[in-house]
CSV table of C-alpha atoms and ligand atoms in Angstrom, one decimal:
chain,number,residue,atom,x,y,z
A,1,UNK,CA,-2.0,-0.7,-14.8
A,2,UNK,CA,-0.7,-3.3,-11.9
A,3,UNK,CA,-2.6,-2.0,-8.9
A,4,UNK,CA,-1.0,-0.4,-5.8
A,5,UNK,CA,-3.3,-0.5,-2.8
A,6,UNK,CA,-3.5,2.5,-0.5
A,7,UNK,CA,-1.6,0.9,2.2
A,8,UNK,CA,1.5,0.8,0.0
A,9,UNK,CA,1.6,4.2,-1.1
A,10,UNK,CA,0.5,5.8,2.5
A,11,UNK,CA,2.7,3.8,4.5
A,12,UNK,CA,6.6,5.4,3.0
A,13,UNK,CA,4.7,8.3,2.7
A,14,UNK,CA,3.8,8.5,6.4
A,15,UNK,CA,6.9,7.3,7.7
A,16,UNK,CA,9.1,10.0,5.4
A,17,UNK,CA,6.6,12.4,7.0
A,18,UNK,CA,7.7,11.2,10.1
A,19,UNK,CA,11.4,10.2,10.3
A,20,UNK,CA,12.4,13.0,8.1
A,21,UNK,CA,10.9,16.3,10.0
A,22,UNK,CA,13.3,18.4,11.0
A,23,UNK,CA,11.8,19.5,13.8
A,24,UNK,CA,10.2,17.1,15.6
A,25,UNK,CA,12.1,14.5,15.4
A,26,UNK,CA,9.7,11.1,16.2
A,27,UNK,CA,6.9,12.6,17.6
A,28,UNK,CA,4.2,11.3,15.5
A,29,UNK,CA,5.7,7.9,15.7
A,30,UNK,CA,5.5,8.0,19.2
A,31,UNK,CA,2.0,9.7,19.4
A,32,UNK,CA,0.7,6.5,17.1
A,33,UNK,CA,2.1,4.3,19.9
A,34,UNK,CA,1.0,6.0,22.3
A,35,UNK,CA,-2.6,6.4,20.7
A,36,UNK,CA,-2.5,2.6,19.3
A,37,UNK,CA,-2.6,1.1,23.3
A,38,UNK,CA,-5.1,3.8,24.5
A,39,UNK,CA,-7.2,2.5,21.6
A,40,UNK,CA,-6.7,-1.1,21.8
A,41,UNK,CA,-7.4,-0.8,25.5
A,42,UNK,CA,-10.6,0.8,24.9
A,43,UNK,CA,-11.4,-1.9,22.2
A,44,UNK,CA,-12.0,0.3,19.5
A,45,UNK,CA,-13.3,-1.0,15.9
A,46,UNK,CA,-10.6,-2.2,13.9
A,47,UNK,CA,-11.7,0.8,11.4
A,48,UNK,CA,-11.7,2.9,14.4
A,49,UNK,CA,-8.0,2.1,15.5
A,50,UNK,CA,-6.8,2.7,11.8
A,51,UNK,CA,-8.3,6.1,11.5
A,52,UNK,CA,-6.6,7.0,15.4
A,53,UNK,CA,-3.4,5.8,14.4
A,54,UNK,CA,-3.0,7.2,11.2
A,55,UNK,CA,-4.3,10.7,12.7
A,56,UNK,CA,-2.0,10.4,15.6
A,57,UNK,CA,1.0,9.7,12.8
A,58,UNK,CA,-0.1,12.6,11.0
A,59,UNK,CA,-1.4,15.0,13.6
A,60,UNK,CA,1.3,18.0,13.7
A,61,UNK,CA,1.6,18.2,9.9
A,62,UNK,CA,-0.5,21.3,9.9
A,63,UNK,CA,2.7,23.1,12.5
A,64,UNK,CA,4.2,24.7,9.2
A,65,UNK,CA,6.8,27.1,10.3
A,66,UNK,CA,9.4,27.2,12.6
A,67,UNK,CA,7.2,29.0,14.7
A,68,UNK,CA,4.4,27.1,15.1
A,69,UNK,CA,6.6,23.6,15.7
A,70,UNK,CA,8.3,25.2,18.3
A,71,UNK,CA,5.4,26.3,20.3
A,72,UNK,CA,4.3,23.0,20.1
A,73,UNK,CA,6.5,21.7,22.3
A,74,UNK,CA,5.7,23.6,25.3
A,75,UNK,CA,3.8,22.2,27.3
A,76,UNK,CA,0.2,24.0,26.9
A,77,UNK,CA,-0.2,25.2,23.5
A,78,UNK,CA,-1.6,28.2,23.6
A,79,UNK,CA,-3.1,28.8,20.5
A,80,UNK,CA,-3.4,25.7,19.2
A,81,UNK,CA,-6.3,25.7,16.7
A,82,UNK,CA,-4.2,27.0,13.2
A,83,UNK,CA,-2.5,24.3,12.7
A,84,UNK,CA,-5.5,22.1,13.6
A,85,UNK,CA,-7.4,23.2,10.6
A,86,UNK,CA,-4.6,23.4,8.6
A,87,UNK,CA,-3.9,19.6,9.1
A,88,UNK,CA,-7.5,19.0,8.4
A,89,UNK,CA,-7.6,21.0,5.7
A,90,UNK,CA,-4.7,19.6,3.8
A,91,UNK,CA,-5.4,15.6,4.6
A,92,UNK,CA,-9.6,16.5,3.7
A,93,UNK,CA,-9.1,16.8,0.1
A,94,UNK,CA,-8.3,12.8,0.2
A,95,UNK,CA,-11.6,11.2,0.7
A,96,UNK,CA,-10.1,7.9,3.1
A,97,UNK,CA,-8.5,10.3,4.8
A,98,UNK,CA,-11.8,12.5,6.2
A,99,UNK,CA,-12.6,11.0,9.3
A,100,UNK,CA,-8.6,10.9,10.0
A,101,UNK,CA,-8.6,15.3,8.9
A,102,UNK,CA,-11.7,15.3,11.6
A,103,UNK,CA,-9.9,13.5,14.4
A,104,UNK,CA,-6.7,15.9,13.7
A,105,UNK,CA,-9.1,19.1,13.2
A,106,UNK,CA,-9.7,18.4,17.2
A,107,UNK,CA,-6.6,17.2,18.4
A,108,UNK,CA,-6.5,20.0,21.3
A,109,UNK,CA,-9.7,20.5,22.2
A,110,UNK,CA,-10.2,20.2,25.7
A,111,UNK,CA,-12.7,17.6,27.3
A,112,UNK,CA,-14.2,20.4,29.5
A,113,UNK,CA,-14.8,22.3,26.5
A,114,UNK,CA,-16.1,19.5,24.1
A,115,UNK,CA,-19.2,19.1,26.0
A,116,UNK,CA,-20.1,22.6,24.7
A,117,UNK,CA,-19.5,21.2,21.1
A,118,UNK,CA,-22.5,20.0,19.1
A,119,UNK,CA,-22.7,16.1,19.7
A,120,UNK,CA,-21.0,14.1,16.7
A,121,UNK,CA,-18.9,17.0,16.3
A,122,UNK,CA,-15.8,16.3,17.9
A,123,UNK,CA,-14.6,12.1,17.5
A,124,UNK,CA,-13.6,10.4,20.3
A,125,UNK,CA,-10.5,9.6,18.9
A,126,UNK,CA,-9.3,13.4,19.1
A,127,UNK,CA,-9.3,13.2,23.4
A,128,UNK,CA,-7.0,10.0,22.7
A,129,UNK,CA,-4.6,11.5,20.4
A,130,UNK,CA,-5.0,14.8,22.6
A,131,UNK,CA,-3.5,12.7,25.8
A,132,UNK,CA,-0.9,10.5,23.8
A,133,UNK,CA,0.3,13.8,22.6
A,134,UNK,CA,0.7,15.9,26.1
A,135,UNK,CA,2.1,12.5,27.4
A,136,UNK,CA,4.5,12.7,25.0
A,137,UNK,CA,5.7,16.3,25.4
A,138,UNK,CA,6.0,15.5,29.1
A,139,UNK,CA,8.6,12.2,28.7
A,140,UNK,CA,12.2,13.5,28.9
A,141,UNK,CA,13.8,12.6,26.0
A,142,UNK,CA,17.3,12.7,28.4
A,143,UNK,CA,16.1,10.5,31.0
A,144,UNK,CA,15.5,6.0,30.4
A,145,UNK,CA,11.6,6.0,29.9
A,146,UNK,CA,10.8,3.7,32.7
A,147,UNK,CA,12.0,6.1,35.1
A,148,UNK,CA,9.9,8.5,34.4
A,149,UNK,CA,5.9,6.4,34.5
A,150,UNK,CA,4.9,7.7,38.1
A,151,UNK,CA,5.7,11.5,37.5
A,152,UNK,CA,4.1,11.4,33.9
A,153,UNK,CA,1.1,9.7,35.1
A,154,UNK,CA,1.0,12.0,37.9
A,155,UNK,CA,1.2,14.8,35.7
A,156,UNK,CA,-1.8,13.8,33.2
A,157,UNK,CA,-3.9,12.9,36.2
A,158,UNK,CA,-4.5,16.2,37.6
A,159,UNK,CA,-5.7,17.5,34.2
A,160,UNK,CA,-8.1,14.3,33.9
A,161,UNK,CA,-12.1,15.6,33.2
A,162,UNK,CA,-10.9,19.3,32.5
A,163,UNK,CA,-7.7,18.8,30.0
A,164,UNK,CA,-8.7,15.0,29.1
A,165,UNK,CA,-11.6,12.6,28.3
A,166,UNK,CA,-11.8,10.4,32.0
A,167,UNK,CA,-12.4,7.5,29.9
A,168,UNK,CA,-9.4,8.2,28.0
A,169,UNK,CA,-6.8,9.0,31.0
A,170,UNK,CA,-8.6,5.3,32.7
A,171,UNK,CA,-7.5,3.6,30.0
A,172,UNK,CA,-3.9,5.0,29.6
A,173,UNK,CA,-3.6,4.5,33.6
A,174,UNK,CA,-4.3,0.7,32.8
A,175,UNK,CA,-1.8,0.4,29.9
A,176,UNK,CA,1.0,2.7,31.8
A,177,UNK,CA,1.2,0.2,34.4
A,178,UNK,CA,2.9,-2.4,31.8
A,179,UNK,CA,6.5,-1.4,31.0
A,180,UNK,CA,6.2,-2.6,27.7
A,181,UNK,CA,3.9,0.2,26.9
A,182,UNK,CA,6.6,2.7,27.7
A,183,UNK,CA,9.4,0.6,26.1
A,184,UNK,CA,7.6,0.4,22.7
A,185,UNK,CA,7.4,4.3,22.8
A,186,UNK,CA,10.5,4.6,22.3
A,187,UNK,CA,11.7,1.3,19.9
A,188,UNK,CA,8.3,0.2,18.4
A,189,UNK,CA,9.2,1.5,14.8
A,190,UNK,CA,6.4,2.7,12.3
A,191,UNK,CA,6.4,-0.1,9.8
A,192,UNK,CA,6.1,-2.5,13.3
A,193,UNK,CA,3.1,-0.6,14.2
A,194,UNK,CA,1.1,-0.4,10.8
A,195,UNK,CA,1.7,-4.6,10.6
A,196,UNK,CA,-0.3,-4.7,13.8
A,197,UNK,CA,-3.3,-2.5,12.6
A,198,UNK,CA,-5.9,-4.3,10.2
A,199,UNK,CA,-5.4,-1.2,8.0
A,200,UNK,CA,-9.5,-1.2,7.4
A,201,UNK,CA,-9.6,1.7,4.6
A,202,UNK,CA,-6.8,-0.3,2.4
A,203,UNK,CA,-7.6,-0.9,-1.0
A,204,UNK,CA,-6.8,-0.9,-4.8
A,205,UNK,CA,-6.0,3.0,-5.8
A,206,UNK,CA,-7.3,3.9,-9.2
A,207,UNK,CA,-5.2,6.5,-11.4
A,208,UNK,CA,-7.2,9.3,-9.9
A,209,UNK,CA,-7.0,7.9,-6.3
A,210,UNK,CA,-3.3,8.3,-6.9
A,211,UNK,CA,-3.1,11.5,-8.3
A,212,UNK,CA,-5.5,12.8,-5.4
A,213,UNK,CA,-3.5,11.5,-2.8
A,214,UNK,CA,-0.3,12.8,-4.5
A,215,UNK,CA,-1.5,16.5,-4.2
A,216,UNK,CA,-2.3,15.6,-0.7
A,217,UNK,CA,0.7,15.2,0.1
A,218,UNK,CA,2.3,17.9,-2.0
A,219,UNK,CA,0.2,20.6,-0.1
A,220,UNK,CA,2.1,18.7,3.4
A,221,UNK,CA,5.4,20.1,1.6
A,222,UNK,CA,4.4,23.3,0.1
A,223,UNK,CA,2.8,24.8,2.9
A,224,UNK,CA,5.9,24.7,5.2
A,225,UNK,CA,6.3,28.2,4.0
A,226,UNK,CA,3.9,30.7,2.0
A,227,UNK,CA,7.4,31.5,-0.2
A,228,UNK,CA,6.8,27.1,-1.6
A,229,UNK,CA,3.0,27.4,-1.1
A,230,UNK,CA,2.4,26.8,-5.1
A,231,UNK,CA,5.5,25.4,-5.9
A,232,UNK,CA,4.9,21.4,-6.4
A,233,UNK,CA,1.7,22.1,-7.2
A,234,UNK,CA,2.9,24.3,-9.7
A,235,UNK,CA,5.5,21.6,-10.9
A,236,UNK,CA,2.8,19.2,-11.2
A,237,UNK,CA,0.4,20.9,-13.7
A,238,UNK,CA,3.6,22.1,-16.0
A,239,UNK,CA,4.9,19.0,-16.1
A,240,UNK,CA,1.5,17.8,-17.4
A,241,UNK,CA,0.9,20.4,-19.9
A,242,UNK,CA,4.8,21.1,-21.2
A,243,UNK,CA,4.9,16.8,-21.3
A,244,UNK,CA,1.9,17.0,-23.9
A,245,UNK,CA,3.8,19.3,-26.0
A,246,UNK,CA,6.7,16.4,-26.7
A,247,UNK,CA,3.7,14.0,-27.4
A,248,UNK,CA,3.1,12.0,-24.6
A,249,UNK,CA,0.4,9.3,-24.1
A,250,UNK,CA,-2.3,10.4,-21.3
A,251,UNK,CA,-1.2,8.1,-19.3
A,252,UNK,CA,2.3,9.2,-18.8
A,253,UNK,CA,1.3,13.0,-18.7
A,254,UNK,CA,-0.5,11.4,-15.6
A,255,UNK,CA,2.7,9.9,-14.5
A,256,UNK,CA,4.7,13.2,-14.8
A,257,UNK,CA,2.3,15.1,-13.0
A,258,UNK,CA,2.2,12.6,-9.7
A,259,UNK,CA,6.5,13.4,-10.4
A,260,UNK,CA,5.7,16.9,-9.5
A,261,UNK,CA,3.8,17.0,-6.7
A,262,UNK,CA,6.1,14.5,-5.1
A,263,UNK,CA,9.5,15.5,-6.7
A,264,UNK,CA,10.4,17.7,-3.6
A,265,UNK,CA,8.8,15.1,-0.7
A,266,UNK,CA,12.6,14.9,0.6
A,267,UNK,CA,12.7,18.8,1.7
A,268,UNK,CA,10.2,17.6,4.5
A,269,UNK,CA,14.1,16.8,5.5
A,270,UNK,CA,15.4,20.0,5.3
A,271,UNK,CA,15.1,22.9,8.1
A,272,UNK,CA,12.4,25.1,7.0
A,273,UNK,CA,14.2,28.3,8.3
A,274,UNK,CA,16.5,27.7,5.2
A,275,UNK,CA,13.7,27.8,3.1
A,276,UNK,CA,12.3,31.0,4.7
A,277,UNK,CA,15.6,32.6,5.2
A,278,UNK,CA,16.1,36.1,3.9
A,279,UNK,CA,19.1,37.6,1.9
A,280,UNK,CA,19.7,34.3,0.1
A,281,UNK,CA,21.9,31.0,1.4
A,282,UNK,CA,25.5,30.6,1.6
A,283,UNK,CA,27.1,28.0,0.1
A,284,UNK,CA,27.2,25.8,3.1
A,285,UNK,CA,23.1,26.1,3.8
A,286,UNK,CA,22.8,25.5,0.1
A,287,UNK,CA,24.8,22.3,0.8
A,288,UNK,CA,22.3,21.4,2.9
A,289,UNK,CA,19.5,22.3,0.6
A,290,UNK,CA,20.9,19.6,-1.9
A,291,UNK,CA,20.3,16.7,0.1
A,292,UNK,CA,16.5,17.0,-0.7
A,293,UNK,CA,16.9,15.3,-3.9
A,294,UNK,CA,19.0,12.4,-2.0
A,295,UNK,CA,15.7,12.2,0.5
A,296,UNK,CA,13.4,12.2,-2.1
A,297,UNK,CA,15.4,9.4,-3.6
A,298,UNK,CA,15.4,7.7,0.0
A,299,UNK,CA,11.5,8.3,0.1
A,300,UNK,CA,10.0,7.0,-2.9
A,301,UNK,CA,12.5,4.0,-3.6
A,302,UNK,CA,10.1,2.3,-1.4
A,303,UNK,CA,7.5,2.6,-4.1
A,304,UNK,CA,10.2,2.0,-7.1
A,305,UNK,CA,9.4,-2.2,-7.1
A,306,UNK,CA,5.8,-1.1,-8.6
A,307,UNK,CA,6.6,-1.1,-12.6
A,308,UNK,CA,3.7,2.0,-12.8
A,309,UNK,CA,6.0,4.2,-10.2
A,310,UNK,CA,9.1,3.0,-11.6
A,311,UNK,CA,9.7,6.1,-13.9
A,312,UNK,CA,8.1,8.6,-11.6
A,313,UNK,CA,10.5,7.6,-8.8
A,314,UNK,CA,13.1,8.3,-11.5
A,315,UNK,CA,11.7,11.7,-12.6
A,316,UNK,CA,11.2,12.5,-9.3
A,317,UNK,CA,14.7,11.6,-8.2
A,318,UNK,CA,16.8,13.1,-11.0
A,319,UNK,CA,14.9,16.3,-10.9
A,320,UNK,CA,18.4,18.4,-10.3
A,321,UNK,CA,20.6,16.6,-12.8
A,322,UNK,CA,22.1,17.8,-15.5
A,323,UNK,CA,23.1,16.8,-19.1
A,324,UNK,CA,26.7,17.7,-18.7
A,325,UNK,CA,27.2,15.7,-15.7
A,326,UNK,CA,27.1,19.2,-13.4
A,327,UNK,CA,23.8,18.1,-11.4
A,328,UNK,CA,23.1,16.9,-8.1
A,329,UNK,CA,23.1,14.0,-6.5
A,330,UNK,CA,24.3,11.6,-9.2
A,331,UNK,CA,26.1,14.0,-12.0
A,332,UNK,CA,24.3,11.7,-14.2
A,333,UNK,CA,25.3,13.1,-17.8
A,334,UNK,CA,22.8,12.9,-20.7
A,335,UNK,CA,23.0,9.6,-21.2
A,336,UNK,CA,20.6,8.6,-18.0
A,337,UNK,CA,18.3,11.8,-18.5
A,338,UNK,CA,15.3,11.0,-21.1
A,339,UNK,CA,12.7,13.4,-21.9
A,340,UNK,CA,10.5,13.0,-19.0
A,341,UNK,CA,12.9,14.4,-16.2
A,342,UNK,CA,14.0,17.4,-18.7
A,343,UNK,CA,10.6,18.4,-18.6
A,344,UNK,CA,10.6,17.9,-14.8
A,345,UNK,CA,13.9,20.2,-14.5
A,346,UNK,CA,12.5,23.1,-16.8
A,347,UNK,CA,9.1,22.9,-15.0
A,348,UNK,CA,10.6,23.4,-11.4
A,349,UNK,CA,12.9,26.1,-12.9
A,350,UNK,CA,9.8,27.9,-14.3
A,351,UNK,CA,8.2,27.4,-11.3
A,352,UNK,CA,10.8,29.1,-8.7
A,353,UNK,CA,12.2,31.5,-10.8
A,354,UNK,CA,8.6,32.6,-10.9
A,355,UNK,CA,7.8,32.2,-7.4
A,356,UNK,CA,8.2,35.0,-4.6
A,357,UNK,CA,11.5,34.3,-2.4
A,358,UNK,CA,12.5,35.7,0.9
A,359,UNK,CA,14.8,37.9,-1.5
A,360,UNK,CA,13.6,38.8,-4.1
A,361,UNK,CA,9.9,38.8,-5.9
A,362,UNK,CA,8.5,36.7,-8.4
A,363,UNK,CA,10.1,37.0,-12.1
A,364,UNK,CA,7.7,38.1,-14.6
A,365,UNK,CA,7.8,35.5,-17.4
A,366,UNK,CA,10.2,37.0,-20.2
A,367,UNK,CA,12.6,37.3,-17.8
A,368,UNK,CA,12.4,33.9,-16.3
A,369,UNK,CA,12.2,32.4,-19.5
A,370,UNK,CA,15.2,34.5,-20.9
A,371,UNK,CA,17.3,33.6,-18.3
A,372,UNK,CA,16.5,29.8,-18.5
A,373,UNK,CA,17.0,30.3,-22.4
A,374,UNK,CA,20.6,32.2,-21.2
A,375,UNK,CA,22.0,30.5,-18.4
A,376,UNK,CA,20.2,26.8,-18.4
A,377,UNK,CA,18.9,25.6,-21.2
A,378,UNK,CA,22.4,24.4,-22.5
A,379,UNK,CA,23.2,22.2,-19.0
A,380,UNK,CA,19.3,19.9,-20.0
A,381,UNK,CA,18.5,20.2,-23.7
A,382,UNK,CA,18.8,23.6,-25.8
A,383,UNK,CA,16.1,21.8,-28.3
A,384,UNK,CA,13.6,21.2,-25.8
A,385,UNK,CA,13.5,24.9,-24.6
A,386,UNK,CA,13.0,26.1,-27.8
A,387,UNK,CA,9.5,23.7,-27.9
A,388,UNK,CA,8.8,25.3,-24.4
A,389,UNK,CA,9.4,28.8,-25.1
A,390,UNK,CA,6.9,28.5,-27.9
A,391,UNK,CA,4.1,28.2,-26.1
A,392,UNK,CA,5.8,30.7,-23.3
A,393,UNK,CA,1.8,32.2,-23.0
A,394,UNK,CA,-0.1,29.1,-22.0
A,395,UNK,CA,3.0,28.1,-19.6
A,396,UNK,CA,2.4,31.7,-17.9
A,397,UNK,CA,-1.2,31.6,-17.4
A,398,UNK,CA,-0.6,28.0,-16.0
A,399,UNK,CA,1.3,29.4,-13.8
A,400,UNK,CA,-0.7,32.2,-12.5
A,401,UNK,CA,-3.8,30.1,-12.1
A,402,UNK,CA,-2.1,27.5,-10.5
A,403,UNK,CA,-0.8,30.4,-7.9
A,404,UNK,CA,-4.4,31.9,-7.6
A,405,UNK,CA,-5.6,27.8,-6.6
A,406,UNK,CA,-3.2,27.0,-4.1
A,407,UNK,CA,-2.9,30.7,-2.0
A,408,UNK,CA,-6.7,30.7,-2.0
A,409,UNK,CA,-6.1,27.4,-0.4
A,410,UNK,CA,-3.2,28.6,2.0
A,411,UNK,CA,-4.7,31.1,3.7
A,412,UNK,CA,-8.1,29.9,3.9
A,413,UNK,CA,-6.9,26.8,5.8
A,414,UNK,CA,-4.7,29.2,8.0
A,415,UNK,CA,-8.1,31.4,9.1
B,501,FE2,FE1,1.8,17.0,18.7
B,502,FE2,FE1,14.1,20.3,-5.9
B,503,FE2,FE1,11.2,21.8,-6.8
């Protein structure tokens, strides 16, 4: 396999996690900037400034639901610690990533309160992302930047040594005097500001490093709402087991499993309130839904150059075609559709129908499968399903233990 390092498969990844939330709009990226000239001020390790800036990028990922990102915005977050854990808890499960789910795990502690902490505990790097946070919240995205320094200086100031570290708010007095600090908040772009850190965790990803970090970020789409908390992940392991049905080599199994965790990355695009909606969508909202497989697209063509992604991105892409043209985005017909992204389709199929929505409970297999064998199967490949449906058992117990995996892993990162 031609190697891929870390850097090259976190970097879209981040950036889609950025540029694409629905809610909040630029806020990591300007968090990281923030966080990248408190750091560099402070002359922080060149590991050290990695693991801040890539926690700052990341922090709010653990604000799920509407809810939560809302809240987030005021200015003293109340109860802040869910989605603290939850962030950690997702981004922990990717081993380069620990230090970066510790400094997130902290992100609103408060300085007073840290001293009560056992040393070692809390990073420094949490009071740094803590600040560039609030200091975001506080610029008025209405207003030109540089006319707001003295009052948002002002304003961190007078929680300095309760609210923030002191060595922290010194250092972000020193770089707020420069207007280039403030200017870069709001135009330095992500890709600018990952060229200008050494990247010190980069290196070569092995197949398993891949797949790892591929259910990392799955659980960052999933868990935007306990109705998707299984779904990818779901997705992922049928694709793996139904592919190995039509014969495949390990190796591409492998493939169509990274497809499913990532096939949905572009509803990280798509207002979550749709998702949790109740009484079903109208047709405009499902309008709206659709573009998820034009953001996936958008997403991963970034990783399409590498020959070893080059079919996943595919997969991944064409997950809501169909073979009589009838699919969305492309109405590709059955010429562009090989085996691979029919076993995508009929595993996300299998995977909602079976899933609880807003409206309706979870099918019970016979009748997922007979209405896939009904109303479907015709539209991707009437041959295929027939395969499938044979081994309908082992697809439903897949099902149910991937469910049992991934809601034990829900809640206890919400507790
Ligand atoms: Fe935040
Ligand atoms: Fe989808
Ligand atoms: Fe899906």
């Amino acid at each position: 396999m031609e190697k891929m390092s870390l850097k090259e498969l976190a970097v879209p990844m981040i950036k889609a996690i950025d540029s694409f939330n629905f809610l909040l709009k630029s806020h990591h990226r300007r968090t990281a900037v923030i966080s990248y000239y408190i750091g560099k001020e402070l002359h922080l390790k060149d590991d050290e400034l990695t693991d801040l800036v890539l926690a700052a990028a990341l922090h709010d990922i653990g604000a799920l639901s509407v809810q939560e990102k809302k809240c987030l915005i005021e200015e003293d977050v109340l109860r802040p610690s869910p989605h603290c854990l939850m962030g950690c808890k997702m981004l922990s499960s990717f081993d380069a990533f620990g230090n970066i789910a510790r400094i997130i795990k902290h992100h609103h502690v408060k300085y007073e309160e840290s001293r009560q902490v056992e040393e070692g505990e809390i990073l420094f790097q949490s009071h740094i992302v803590h600040l560039a946070d609030r200091c975001d919240i506080l610029v008025n995205p209405d207003l030109f930047i540089l006319n707001q320094k003295k009052k948002v200086v002002e304003k961190i100031r007078e929680k300095s040594g309760t609210l923030f570290h002191p060595r922290v708010f010194r250092a972000f007095e020193q770089v707020a005097k420069k207007d280039i600090f403030w200017i870069e908040i709001n135009y330095l772009t992500m890709d600018q500001l990952f060229r200008r850190i050494d990247f010190s965790i980069d290196y070569e990803l092995s197949v398993e490093k891949l797949v790892d970090f591929a259910r990392t970020i799955s659980r960052i789409i999933d868990f935007r709402s306990r109705f998707t908390a299984s779904h990818s992940y779901t997705v992922a392991h049928l694709a793996y087991l139904i592919s190995g049905y039509f014969g495949f080599s390990e190796e591409r199994r492998t493939k169509m499993m990274i497809a499913g965790y990532l096939h949905d990355i572009g509803k990280l695009g798509v207002d979550p309130a749709l998702i949790e909606k109740e009484g079903g969508l109208t047709d405009e909202e499902f309008n709206l839904v659709k573009l998820h497989t034009y953001f996936t697209s958008q997403i991963l063509s970034e990783l399409s150059s590498s020959v070893w992604f080059h079919e996943i991105v595919l997969w991944a892409e064409r997950h809501h075609e169909k073979s009589d043209g009838s699919g969305y985005p492309f109405a590709l017909d059955d010429s562009s559709l090989d085996e691979g992204v029919k076993i995508l389709a009929f595993s996300d199929i299998i995977s909602a129908l079976m899933e609880e929505r807003p409206y309706r409970k979870g099918m019970p297999s016979e009748e997922a499968f007979d209405l896939i064998g009904n109303m479907l199967a015709d539209r991707l490949s009437p041959e295929m399903f027939v395969e499938i449906d044979n081994h309908r058992d082992e697809i439903e117990d897949m099902v149910k233990q991937c469910y049992a995996h991934s809601f034990e892993e829900y809640y206890s990162g919400r507790s």
